[in-house]
Short mmCIF file of C-alpha atoms in Angstrom, two decimals:
data_model
loop_
_atom_site.label_atom_id
_atom_site.label_comp_id
_atom_site.label_asym_id
_atom_site.label_seq_id
_atom_site.Cartn_x
_atom_site.Cartn_y
_atom_site.Cartn_z
CA MET A 1 -29.46 -72.04 -144.84
CA CYS A 2 -26.98 -74.87 -144.66
CA VAL A 3 -26.70 -76.36 -148.14
CA SER A 4 -25.15 -79.67 -147.25
CA PRO A 5 -25.12 -83.03 -148.97
CA ARG A 6 -26.58 -84.43 -145.74
CA SER A 7 -29.71 -82.30 -145.34
CA SER A 8 -31.08 -78.79 -144.97
CA SER A 9 -30.18 -76.46 -142.12
CA PRO A 10 -32.70 -76.66 -139.27
CA TRP A 11 -33.16 -80.41 -139.56
CA ARG A 12 -29.43 -81.04 -139.77
CA ILE A 13 -28.89 -79.08 -136.56
CA VAL A 14 -31.67 -80.95 -134.75
CA ASP A 15 -30.43 -84.26 -136.13
CA ASP A 16 -26.84 -83.59 -135.04
CA CYS A 17 -28.01 -82.48 -131.62
CA GLY A 18 -30.07 -85.64 -131.15
CA GLY A 19 -27.27 -87.87 -132.45
CA ALA A 20 -24.79 -86.26 -130.09
CA PHE A 21 -27.18 -86.70 -127.15
CA THR A 22 -27.64 -90.37 -128.00
CA MET A 23 -23.91 -90.95 -128.38
CA GLY A 24 -23.16 -89.17 -125.10
CA ALA A 25 -25.92 -90.97 -123.20
CA ILE A 26 -24.94 -94.42 -124.45
CA GLY A 27 -21.20 -93.88 -124.07
CA GLY A 28 -21.67 -92.17 -120.73
CA GLY A 29 -23.99 -94.96 -119.61
CA ILE A 30 -21.39 -97.60 -120.38
CA PHE A 31 -18.63 -95.63 -118.71
CA GLN A 32 -20.74 -94.85 -115.64
CA ALA A 33 -21.85 -98.48 -115.36
CA VAL A 34 -18.26 -99.60 -115.06
CA LYS A 35 -17.35 -96.73 -112.75
CA GLY A 36 -20.38 -97.31 -110.48
CA PHE A 37 -19.67 -101.03 -110.36
CA ARG A 38 -16.03 -100.53 -109.36
CA ASN A 39 -16.72 -97.83 -106.76
CA SER A 40 -19.52 -99.68 -104.95
CA PRO A 41 -19.07 -101.76 -101.79
CA ALA A 42 -18.34 -105.47 -102.06
CA GLY A 43 -21.18 -107.77 -103.01
CA MET A 44 -22.82 -108.25 -106.37
CA ASN A 45 -26.14 -106.74 -105.26
CA HIS A 46 -24.45 -103.54 -104.01
CA ARG A 47 -22.30 -103.28 -107.12
CA LEU A 48 -25.22 -103.68 -109.52
CA ARG A 49 -27.27 -101.13 -107.57
CA GLY A 50 -24.32 -98.70 -107.56
CA SER A 51 -23.85 -99.22 -111.28
CA MET A 52 -27.50 -98.46 -112.04
CA THR A 53 -27.51 -95.42 -109.76
CA ALA A 54 -24.44 -94.03 -111.52
CA ILE A 55 -26.06 -94.56 -114.91
CA ARG A 56 -29.31 -92.85 -113.87
CA THR A 57 -27.60 -89.84 -112.35
CA ARG A 58 -24.72 -89.15 -114.71
CA ALA A 59 -25.52 -90.52 -118.21
CA PRO A 60 -28.29 -87.97 -118.99
CA GLN A 61 -25.96 -85.14 -117.96
CA LEU A 62 -23.24 -86.41 -120.29
CA GLY A 63 -25.79 -86.81 -123.08
CA GLY A 64 -26.93 -83.22 -122.55
CA SER A 65 -23.36 -81.94 -122.66
CA PHE A 66 -22.75 -83.79 -125.89
CA ALA A 67 -26.03 -82.44 -127.31
CA VAL A 68 -25.02 -78.85 -126.54
CA TRP A 69 -21.64 -79.38 -128.19
CA GLY A 70 -23.17 -81.08 -131.24
CA GLY A 71 -25.91 -78.50 -131.68
CA LEU A 72 -23.55 -75.55 -131.36
CA PHE A 73 -21.01 -77.15 -133.70
CA SER A 74 -23.67 -77.88 -136.31
CA THR A 75 -25.12 -74.38 -136.06
CA ILE A 76 -21.72 -72.77 -136.59
CA ASP A 77 -20.89 -75.18 -139.41
CA CYS A 78 -24.15 -74.40 -141.23
CA GLY A 79 -23.53 -70.68 -140.75
CA LEU A 80 -20.06 -70.96 -142.23
CA VAL A 81 -21.36 -72.95 -145.20
CA HIS A 82 -23.94 -70.23 -145.82
CA VAL A 83 -21.48 -67.34 -145.44
CA ARG A 84 -18.62 -68.93 -147.42
CA GLY A 85 -20.81 -70.60 -150.02
CA LYS A 86 -18.87 -73.87 -150.00
CA GLU A 87 -18.47 -76.90 -147.80
CA ASP A 88 -14.91 -77.99 -147.12
CA PRO A 89 -12.80 -79.20 -144.17
CA TRP A 90 -12.02 -75.63 -143.11
CA ASN A 91 -15.65 -75.15 -142.06
CA SER A 92 -15.47 -78.11 -139.68
CA ILE A 93 -12.10 -77.09 -138.28
CA THR A 94 -13.27 -73.52 -137.70
CA SER A 95 -16.55 -74.77 -136.22
CA GLY A 96 -14.68 -76.99 -133.77
CA ALA A 97 -12.46 -74.11 -132.70
CA LEU A 98 -15.35 -71.66 -132.28
CA THR A 99 -17.44 -74.23 -130.42
CA GLY A 100 -14.59 -74.89 -128.00
CA ALA A 101 -14.09 -71.18 -127.45
CA ILE A 102 -17.80 -70.44 -126.89
CA LEU A 103 -18.25 -73.30 -124.44
CA ALA A 104 -15.21 -72.15 -122.43
CA ALA A 105 -16.21 -68.46 -122.43
CA ARG A 106 -17.25 -68.49 -118.74
CA ASN A 107 -13.72 -69.53 -117.72
CA GLY A 108 -11.98 -66.54 -119.25
CA PRO A 109 -9.97 -65.69 -122.36
CA VAL A 110 -7.06 -68.03 -121.61
CA ALA A 111 -9.42 -71.01 -121.33
CA MET A 112 -11.20 -69.88 -124.49
CA VAL A 113 -7.96 -69.87 -126.48
CA GLY A 114 -6.96 -73.26 -125.11
CA SER A 115 -10.35 -74.81 -125.85
CA ALA A 116 -10.43 -73.23 -129.29
CA ALA A 117 -7.00 -74.68 -130.07
CA MET A 118 -8.03 -78.11 -128.82
CA GLY A 119 -11.31 -78.02 -130.76
CA GLY A 120 -9.58 -76.93 -133.95
CA ILE A 121 -6.80 -79.51 -133.60
CA LEU A 122 -9.27 -82.29 -132.83
CA LEU A 123 -11.42 -81.46 -135.85
CA ALA A 124 -8.33 -81.08 -138.06
CA LEU A 125 -7.25 -84.58 -137.04
CA ILE A 126 -10.71 -85.97 -137.74
CA GLU A 127 -10.96 -84.23 -141.13
CA GLY A 128 -7.41 -85.29 -142.05
CA ALA A 129 -8.17 -88.91 -141.15
CA GLY A 130 -11.33 -88.76 -143.28
CA ILE A 131 -9.43 -87.37 -146.26
CA MET A 132 -6.68 -89.98 -145.89
CA LEU A 133 -9.25 -92.78 -145.61
CA THR A 134 -11.06 -91.54 -148.71
CA ARG A 135 -7.84 -91.37 -150.72
CA PHE A 136 -6.77 -94.81 -149.55
CA ALA A 137 -10.16 -96.31 -150.40
CA SER A 138 -10.28 -94.66 -153.82
CA SER A 139 -6.80 -95.93 -154.71
CA GLN A 140 -7.89 -99.49 -153.89
CA PHE A 141 -10.74 -99.41 -156.40
CA PRO A 142 -9.84 -98.17 -159.89
CA THR A 143 -12.43 -96.17 -161.76
CA GLY A 144 -13.08 -98.84 -164.40
CA PRO A 145 -11.56 -101.69 -166.36
CA GLN A 146 -8.28 -100.86 -168.00
CA PHE A 147 -8.05 -102.41 -171.49
CA ALA A 148 -5.08 -102.01 -173.80
CA GLU A 149 -7.21 -101.55 -176.88
CA GLU A 150 -10.79 -102.22 -177.78
CA PRO A 151 -11.24 -104.55 -180.75
CA ALA A 152 -12.89 -103.04 -183.78
CA PRO A 153 -16.49 -104.18 -184.24
CA VAL A 154 -17.05 -106.66 -187.05
CA PRO A 155 -19.85 -105.58 -189.37
CA ALA A 156 -22.64 -108.13 -189.59
CA PRO A 157 -23.30 -109.35 -193.14
CA SER A 158 -26.68 -108.45 -194.55
CA PHE A 159 -29.06 -111.11 -195.88
CA GLY A 160 -28.69 -110.24 -199.55
CA ASP A 161 -24.87 -109.90 -199.50
CA TYR A 162 -23.47 -112.77 -201.64
CA ARG A 163 -19.88 -111.55 -201.52
CA GLN A 164 -19.28 -113.50 -198.39
CA TYR A 165 -19.43 -116.76 -200.38
CA GLN A 166 -16.95 -115.81 -203.15
#
């Protein structure tokens, strides 16, 4: 079971898979729209039709590829959190490397090593940027007001205390 601040294991995997599909489909749709528009024959009608055809044929495939990557990454990450008992950047880096290696397994061991290195490096850069951003943001906002010294509280006089008038 993946004990994560985000959510529990099976739902986190499904959520990451769906988020990756959405990101891949939207990003791929935008990219394919531009590509289909540029590669179509002259004329606005032909270009718009080519753009829509490219989106319909290629964007779902890109979304599916992203979903496979996201689901596999999340599954490995949850497994590492369960096995290691802690959640730290090393889980994400290792998950990126293992995901790259598994997805390149059909291309042979050399491709697996290259994809694992790229996945690990990419996730290390992402995790490092996140840590740097967190440190930068936390240094911008101090933890609380910094006073030199708090004044001592003045005791309130009671009703029957006549010493205050002497």
